[in-house]
Coordinates of C-alpha atoms and ligand atoms in Angstrom, one line a residue:
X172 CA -4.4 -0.9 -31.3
X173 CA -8.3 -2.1 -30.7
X174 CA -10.8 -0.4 -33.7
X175 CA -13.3 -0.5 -30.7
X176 CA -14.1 -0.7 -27.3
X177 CA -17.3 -1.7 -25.5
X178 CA -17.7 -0.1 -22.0
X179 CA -19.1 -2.6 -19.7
X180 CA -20.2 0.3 -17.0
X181 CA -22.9 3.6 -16.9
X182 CA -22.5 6.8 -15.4
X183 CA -19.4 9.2 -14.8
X184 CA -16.5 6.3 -15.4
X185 CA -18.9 5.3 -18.6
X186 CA -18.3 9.0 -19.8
X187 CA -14.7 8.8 -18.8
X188 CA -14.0 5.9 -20.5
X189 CA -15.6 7.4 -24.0
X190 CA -13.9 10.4 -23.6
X191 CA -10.4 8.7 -23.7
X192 CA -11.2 5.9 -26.5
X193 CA -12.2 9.2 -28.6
X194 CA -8.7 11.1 -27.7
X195 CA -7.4 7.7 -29.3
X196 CA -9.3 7.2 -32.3
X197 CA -11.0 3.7 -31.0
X198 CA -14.9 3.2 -31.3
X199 CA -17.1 3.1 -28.6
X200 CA -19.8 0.9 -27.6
X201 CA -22.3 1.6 -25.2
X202 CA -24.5 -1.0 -22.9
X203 CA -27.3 0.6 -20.8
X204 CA -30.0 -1.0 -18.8
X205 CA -33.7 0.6 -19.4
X206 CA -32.8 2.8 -16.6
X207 CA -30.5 4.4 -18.3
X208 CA -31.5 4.7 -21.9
X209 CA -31.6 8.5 -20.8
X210 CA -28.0 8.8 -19.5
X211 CA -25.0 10.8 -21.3
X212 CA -23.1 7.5 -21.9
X213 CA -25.4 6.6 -24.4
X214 CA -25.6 9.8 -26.2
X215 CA -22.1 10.6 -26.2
X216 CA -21.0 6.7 -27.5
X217 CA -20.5 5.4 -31.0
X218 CA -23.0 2.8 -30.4
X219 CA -25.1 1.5 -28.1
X220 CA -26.7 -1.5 -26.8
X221 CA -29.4 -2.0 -24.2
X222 CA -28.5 -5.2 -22.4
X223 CA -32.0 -5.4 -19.9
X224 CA -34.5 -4.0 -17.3
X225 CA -32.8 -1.3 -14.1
X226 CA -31.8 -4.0 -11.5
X227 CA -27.8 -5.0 -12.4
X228 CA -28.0 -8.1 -12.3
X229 CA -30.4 -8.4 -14.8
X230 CA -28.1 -5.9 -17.0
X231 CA -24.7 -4.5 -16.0
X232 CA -24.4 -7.6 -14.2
X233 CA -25.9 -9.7 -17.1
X234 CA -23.0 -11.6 -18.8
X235 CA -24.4 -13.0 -21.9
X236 CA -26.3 -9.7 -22.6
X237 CA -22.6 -8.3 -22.6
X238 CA -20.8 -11.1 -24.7
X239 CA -23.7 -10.8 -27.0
X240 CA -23.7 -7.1 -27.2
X241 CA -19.7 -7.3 -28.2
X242 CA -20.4 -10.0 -30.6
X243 CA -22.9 -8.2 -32.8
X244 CA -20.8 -4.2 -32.6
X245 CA -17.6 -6.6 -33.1
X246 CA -15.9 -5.1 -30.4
X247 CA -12.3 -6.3 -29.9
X248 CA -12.0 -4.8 -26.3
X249 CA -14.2 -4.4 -23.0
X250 CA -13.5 -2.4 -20.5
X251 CA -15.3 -3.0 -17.2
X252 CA -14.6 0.6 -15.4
X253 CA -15.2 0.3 -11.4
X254 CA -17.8 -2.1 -9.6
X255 CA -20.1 -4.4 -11.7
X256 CA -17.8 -7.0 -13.2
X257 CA -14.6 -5.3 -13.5
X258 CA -13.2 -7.5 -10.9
X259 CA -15.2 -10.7 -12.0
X260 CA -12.7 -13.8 -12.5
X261 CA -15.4 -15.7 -14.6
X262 CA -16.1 -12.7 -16.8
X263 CA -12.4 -11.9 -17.6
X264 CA -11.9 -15.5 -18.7
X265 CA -14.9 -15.5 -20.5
X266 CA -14.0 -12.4 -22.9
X267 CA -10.2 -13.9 -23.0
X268 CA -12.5 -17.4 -24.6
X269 CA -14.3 -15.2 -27.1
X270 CA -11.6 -13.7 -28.2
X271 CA -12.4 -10.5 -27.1
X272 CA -9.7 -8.3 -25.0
X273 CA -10.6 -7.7 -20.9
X274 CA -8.9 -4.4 -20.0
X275 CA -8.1 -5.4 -16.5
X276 CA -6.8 -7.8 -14.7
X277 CA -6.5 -11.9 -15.9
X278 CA -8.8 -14.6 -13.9
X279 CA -6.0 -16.0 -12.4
X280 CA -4.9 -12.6 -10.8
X281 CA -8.3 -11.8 -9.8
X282 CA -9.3 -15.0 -7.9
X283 CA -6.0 -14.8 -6.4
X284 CA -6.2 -11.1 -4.8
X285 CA -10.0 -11.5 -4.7
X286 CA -9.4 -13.9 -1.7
X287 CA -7.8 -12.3 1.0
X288 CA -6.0 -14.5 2.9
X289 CA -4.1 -15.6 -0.3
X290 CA -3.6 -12.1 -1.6
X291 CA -1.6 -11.6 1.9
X292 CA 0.5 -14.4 1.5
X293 CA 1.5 -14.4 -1.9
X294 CA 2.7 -10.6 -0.7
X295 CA 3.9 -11.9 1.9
X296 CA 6.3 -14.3 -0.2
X297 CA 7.0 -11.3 -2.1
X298 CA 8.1 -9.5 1.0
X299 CA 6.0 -7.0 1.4
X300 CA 5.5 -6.1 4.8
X301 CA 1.7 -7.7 6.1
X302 CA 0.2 -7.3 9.9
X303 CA 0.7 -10.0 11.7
X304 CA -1.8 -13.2 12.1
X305 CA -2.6 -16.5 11.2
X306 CA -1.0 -17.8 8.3
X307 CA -3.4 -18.5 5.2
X308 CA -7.2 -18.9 7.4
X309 CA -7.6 -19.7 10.7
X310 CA -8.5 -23.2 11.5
X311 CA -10.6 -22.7 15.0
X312 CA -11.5 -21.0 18.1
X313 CA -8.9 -22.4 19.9
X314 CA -6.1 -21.7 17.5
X315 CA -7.7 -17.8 17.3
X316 CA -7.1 -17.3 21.1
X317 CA -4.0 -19.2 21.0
X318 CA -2.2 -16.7 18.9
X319 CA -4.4 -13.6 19.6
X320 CA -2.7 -14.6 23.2
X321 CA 0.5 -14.7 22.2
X322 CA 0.1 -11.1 19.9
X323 CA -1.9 -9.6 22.2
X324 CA -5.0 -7.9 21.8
X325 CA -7.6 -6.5 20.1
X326 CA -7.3 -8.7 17.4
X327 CA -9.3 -8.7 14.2
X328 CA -11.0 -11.5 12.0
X329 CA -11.7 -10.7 8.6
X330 CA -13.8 -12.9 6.1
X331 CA -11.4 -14.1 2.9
X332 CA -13.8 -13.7 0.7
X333 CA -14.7 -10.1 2.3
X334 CA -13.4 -5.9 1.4
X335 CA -15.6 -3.1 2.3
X336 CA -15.6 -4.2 6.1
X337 CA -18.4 -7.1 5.8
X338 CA -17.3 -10.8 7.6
X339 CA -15.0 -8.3 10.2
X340 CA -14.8 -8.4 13.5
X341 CA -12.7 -6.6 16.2
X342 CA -12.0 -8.5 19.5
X343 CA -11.4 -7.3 22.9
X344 CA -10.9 -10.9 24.6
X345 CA -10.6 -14.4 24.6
X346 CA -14.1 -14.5 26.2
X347 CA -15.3 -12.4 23.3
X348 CA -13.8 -14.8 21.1
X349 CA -16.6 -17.8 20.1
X350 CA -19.6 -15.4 20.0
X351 CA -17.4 -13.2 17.3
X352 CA -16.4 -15.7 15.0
X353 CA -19.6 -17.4 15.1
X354 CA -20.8 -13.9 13.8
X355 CA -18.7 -13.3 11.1
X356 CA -18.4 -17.0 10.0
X357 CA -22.4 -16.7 9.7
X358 CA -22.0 -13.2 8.0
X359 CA -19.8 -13.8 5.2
X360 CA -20.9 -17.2 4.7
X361 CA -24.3 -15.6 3.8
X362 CA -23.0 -12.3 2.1
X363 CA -20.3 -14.2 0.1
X364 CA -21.2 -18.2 0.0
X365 CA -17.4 -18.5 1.2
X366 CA -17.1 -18.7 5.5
X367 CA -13.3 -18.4 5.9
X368 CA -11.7 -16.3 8.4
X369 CA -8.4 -14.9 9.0
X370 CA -7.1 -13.1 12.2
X371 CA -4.7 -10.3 11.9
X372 CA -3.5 -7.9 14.9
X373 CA -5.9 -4.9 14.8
X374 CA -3.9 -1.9 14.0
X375 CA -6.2 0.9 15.8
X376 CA -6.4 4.4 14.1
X377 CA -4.8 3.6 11.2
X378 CA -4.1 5.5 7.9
X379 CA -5.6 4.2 4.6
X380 CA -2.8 4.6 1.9
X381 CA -2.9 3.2 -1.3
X382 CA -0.5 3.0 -4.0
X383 CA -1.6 3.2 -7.5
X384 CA 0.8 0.8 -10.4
X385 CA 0.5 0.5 -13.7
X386 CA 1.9 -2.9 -15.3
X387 CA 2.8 -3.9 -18.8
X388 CA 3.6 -7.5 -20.7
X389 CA 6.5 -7.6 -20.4
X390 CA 7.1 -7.4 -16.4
X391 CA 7.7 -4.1 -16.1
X392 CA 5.5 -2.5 -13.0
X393 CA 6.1 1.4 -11.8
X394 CA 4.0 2.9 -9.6
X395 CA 2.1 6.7 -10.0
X396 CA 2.4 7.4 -6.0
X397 CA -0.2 7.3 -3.5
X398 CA -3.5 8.6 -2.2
X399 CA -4.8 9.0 1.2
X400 CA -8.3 7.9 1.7
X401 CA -8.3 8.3 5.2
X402 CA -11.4 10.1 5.3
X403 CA -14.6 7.4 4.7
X404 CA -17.9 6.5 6.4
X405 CA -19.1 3.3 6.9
X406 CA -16.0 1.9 4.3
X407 CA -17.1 4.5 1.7
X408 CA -14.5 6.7 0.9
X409 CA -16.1 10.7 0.8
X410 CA -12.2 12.5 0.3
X411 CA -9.5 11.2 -1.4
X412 CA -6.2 13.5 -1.7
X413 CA -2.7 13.1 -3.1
X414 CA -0.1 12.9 -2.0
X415 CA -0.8 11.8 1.4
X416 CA 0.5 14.8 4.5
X417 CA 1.8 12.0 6.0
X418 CA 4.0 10.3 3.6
X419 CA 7.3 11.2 2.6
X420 CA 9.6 10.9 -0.3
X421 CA 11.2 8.3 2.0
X422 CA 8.2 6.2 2.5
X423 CA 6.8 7.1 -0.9
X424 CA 9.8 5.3 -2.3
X425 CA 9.7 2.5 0.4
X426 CA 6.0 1.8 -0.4
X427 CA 5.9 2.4 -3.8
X428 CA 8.6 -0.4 -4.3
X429 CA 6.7 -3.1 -2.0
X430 CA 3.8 -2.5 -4.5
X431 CA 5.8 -2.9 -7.2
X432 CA 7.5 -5.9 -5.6
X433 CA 4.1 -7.5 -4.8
X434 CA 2.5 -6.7 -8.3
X435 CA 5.6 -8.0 -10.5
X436 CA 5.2 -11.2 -7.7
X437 CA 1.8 -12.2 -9.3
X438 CA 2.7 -10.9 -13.0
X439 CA 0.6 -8.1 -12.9
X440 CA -0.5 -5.8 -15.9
X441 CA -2.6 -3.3 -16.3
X442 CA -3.9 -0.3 -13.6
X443 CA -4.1 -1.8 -10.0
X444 CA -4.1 -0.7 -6.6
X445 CA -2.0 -2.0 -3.7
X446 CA -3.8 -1.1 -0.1
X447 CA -1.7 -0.4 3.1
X448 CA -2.9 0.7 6.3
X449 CA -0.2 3.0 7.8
X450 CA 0.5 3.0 12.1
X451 CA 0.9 5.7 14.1
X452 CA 4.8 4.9 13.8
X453 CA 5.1 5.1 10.0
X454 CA 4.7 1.4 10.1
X455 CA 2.8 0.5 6.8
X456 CA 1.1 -3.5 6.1
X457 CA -0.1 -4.7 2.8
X458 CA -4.3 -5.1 3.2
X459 CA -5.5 -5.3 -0.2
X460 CA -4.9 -5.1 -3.4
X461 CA -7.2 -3.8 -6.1
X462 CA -7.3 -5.0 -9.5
X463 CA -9.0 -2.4 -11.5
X464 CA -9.3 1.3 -12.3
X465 CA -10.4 2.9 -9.0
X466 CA -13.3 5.6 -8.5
X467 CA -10.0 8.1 -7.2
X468 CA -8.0 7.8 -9.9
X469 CA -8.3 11.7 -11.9
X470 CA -6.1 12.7 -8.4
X471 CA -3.5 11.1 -9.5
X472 CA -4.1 12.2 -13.3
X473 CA -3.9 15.5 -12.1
X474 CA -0.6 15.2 -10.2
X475 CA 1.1 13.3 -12.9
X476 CA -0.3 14.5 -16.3
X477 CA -1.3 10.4 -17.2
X478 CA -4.3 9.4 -18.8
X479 CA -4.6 6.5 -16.7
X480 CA -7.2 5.1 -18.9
X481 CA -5.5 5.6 -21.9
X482 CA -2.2 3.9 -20.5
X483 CA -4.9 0.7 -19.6
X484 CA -5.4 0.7 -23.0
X485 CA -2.3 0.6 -23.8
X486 CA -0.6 -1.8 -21.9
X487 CA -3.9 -4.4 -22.8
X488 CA -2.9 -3.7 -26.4
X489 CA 0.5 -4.5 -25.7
X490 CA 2.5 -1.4 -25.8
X491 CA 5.2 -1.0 -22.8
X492 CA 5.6 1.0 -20.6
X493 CA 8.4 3.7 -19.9
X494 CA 9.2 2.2 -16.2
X495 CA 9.5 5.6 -14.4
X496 CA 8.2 5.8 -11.1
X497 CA 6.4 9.1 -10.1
X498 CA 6.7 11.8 -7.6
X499 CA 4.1 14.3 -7.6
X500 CA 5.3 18.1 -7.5
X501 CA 1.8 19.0 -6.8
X502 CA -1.7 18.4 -4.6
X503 CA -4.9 17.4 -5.7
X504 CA -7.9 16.3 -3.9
X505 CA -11.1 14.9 -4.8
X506 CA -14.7 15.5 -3.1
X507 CA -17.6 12.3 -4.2
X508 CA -20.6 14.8 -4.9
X509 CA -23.3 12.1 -3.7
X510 CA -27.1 12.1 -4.6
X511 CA -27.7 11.5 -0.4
X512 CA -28.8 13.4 2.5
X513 CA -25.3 14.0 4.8
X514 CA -27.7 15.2 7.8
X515 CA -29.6 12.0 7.9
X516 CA -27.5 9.0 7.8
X517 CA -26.9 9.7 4.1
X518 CA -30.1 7.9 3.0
X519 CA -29.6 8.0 -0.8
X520 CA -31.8 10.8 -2.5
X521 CA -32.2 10.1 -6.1
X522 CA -34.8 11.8 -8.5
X523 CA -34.6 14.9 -10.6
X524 CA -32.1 17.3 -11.3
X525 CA -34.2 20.8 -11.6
X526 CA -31.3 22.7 -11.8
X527 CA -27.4 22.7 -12.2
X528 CA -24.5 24.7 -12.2
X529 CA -21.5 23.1 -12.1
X530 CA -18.0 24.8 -10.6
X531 CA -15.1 25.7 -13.1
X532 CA -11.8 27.7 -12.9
X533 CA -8.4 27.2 -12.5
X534 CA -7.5 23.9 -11.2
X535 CA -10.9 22.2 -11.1
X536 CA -11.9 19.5 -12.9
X537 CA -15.3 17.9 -12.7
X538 CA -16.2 14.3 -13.6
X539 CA -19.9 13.6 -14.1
X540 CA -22.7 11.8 -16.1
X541 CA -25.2 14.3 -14.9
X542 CA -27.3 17.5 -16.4
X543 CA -29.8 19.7 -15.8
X544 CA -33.4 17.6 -16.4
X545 CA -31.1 14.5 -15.5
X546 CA -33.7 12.0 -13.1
X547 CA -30.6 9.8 -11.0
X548 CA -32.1 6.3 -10.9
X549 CA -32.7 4.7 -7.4
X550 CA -31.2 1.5 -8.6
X551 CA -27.3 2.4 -9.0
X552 CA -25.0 3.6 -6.7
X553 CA -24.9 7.0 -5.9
X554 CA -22.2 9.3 -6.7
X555 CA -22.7 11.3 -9.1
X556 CA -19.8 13.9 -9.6
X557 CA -16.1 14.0 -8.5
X558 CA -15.1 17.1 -7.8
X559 CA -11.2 17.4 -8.6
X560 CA -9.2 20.2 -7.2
X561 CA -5.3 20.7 -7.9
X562 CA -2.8 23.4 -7.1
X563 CA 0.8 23.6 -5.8
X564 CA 0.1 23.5 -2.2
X565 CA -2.7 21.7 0.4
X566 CA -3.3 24.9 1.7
X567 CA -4.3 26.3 -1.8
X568 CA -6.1 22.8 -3.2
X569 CA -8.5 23.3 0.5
X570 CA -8.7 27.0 -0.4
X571 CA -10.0 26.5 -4.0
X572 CA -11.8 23.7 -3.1
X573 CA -14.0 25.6 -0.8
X574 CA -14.3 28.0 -3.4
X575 CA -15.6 25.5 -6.1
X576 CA -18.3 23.5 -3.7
X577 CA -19.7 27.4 -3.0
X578 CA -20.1 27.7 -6.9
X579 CA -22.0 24.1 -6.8
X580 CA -25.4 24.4 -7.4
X581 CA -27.8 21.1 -7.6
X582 CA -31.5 21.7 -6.8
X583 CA -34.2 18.9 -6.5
X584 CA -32.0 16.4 -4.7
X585 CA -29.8 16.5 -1.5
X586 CA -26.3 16.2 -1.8
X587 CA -22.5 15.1 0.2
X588 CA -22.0 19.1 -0.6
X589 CA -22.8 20.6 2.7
X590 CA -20.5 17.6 4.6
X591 CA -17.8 18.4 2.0
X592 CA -17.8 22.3 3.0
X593 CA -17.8 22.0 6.7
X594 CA -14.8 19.4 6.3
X595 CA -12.8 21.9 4.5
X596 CA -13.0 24.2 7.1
X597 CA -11.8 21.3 10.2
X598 CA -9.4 22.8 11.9
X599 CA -8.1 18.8 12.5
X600 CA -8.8 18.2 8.9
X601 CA -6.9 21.2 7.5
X602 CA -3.8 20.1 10.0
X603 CA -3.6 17.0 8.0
X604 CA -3.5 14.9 11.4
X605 CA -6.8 12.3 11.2
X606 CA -6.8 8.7 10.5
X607 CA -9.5 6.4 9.0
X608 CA -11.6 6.4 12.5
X609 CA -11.9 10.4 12.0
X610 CA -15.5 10.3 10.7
X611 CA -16.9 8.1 13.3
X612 CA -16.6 11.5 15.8
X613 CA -17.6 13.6 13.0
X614 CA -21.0 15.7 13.6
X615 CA -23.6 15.9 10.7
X616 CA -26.3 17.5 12.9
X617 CA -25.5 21.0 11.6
X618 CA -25.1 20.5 8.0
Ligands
MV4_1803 C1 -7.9 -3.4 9.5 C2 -8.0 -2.4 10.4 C3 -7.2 -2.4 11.5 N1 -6.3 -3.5 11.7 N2 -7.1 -4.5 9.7 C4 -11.5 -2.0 6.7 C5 -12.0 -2.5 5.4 C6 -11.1 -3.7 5.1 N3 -10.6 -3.5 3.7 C7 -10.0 -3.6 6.1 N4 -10.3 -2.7 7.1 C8 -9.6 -2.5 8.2 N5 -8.7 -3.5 8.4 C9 -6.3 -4.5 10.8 N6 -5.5 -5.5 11.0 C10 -8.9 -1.3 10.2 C11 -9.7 -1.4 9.0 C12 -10.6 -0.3 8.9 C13 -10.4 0.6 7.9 C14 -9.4 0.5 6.9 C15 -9.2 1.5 6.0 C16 -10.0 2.5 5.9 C17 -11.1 2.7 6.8 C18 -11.3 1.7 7.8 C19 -12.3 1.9 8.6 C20 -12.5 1.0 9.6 C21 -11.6 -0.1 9.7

């Protein structure tokens, strides 16, 4: 097992992170940018390390101020959390050069699910159901209308190099055609030095349902289940619940096997996340997969008592796994408590935290960086708690969530709290009948 781990992140999956490594006995090393030098990570670590000035790239970004920061704590292990460079092919194979172990995914694996078009036909080989399109990226124009003719439309074109929505484009028309591609070849060429395009039939008012795996070295993939992350804004996910109201064990056991198909396909090991979107007929199509711990993860913890970042430790360390698929026997869902203002296009609002309460109780679990005197940066991202709520029914998890975001108190900033209570009370949301387009008609004028 590693002696100790340096945590390549900040904030709440920082704290996780340290919090597990201490359950197991491993050392932790903090890095922190001067932003930060104030931020629980730091305090709560063995060690720590500050790696350079607030923006990321200069510091959480910053690869040799990371190496370097492993070299001199001799950390054996780094673990990269969500976002920065925990799905960074270059970083991965630098730590695997220095010896040091990258608790994620390998190069290889990221490059090849980091470009989408390639991600979707390796799956494809694998037989995992994908939506229909062009096969590997679409050469032209011509060739685009050709076989959007021949699905039918509206078709979508999606930058390779894309996720998140950017390089995407929905189209009506062949007469449409030209102008779109021209648009999104010029958008992700800029946003990701990397123009290509692929088309796929556009699936309208889909569900997003993702299955969580967990892999080991020795071939052996299960899966934990999924989560429904129907409910986002702008491709940020707000809600994230398990298990999904419209999946059952039938489908679980369907989709959990074509992720587990598509993951032992490419070798996988460690935590990773295969993507579907699910049709209005049950139909369900690979879209992505994630390799790395994602922000949504504790709703699975909470359904299926796993540590999921002590079992990432594990499996990088070489232990196997027991191979036993999961089915959850309960609900959990989880709220992103977010330092913005709902009521105005959720323009971030960092600064200081006057005052705090935060909610407790049966079934509620909080996960958060932040106190009382806390000032959130404006550089990061900004989330900054997850509210986690389980019980044994939906009814009950929307009940006590309710209960929990009246007993949240943050004063000095705005926060997603306001949004988060008039969703639980949606009639259409408490039904469990939305899909991902749900938000779009959502009204934030009252909050
Ligand atoms: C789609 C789609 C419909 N049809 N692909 C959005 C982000 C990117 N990862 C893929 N996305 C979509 N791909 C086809 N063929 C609809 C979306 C989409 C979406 C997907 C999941 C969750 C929210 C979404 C919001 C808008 C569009």
């Amino acid at each position: 097992m590693f002696k100790k781990i340096l945590i390549a992140n900040r904030g709440e999956i920082a704290l996780r992170i340290i919090r597990t490594c201490r359950e197991m006995g491993i050392k932790t090393v903090a890095v922190y940018s001067t932003a930060d030098k104030e931020s629980l990570h730091v305090r709560f670590a063995d060690e720590a390390v500050c790696i350079g000035p607030p923006p990321s790239r200069l510091s959480y970004l910053n690869i040799p101020s990371i190496i370097s920061a492993a070299e001199i704590t001799n950390a054996d292990a780094i673990h990269p959390g969500y976002g920065f460079l925990s799905e960074n092919a270059e970083f991965s194979k630098i730590c695997a050069e220095y010896g040091i172990k990258f608790i994620g995914a390998t190069a290889e694996q990221i490059n090849m699910m980091g470009d989408k078009a390639t991600a979707k036909d390796t799956m494809k080989k694998a037989g995992v159901p994908v939506i229909p399109g062009s096969e590997g990226l679409l050469p032209s124009v011509e060739e685009g209308i050709r076989l959007s003719e021949e699905m039918g439309y509206p078709v979508i074109i999606k930058a390779t190099a894309g996720g998140g929505g950017r390089g995407m484009r929905v189209i009506h028309s062949s007469d449409e055609f030209q102008k779109m591609w021209d648009d999104a070849k010029m958008e992700s060429g800029a946003a990701f030095g990397n123009d290509g395009l692929y088309l796929e039939k556009f699936i309208e008012e889909p569900r997003h349902i993702e299955i969580q795996i967990i892999g080991d070295q020795y071939g052996k993939v299960c899966h934990l289940s999924e989560r429904d992350c129907s409910i986002q804004r702008r491709h940020q996910k707000l809600v994230e619940e398990t298990p999904s109201p419209i999946v059952n064990d039938e489908l679980r056991a369907e989709m959990g096997q074509a992720a587990i198909n598509g993951a032992q396909a490419i070798g996988y090991e460690g935590a990773g996340t295969v993507e579907f979107l699910v049709d209005k007929n049950g139909d369900y199509y690979f879209m992505e997969m994630n390799t790395r711990i994602q922000v949504e993860h504790p709703i699975t913890e909470q359904v299926t008592n796993y540590d999921l970042i002590k079992e990432q430790i594990k499996v990088a360390a070489g232990i196997p796994i027991s191979g036993q698929n999961y089915f959850p026997n309960a609900f959990s869902m989880e709220c992103r408590i977010n330092a913005e203002d709902p009521k105005n296009g959720f323009r971030p609002s960092p600064g200081l935290i006057k005052s705090l309460h935060l909610p407790g109780g049966q079934g509620v679990r909080i996960d958060s960086h932040v106190y009382a005197g806390y000032t959130i940066p404006p550089n990061y991202d900004s989330m900054i708690a997850k509210l986690i709520v389980t019980g044994q029914s939906r009814e009950e998890v929307i009940t006590r969530m309710k209960r929990a975001l009246m007993e949240f108190y943050i004063e000095g900033i705005k926060t997603t709290i306001p949004f988060h209570l008039k969703l639980m009370d949606d009639e259409q949301f408490k039904s469990g009948n939305f899909t991902t387009k749900f938000l779009e008609d959502f009204d934030f004028s009252d909050l």
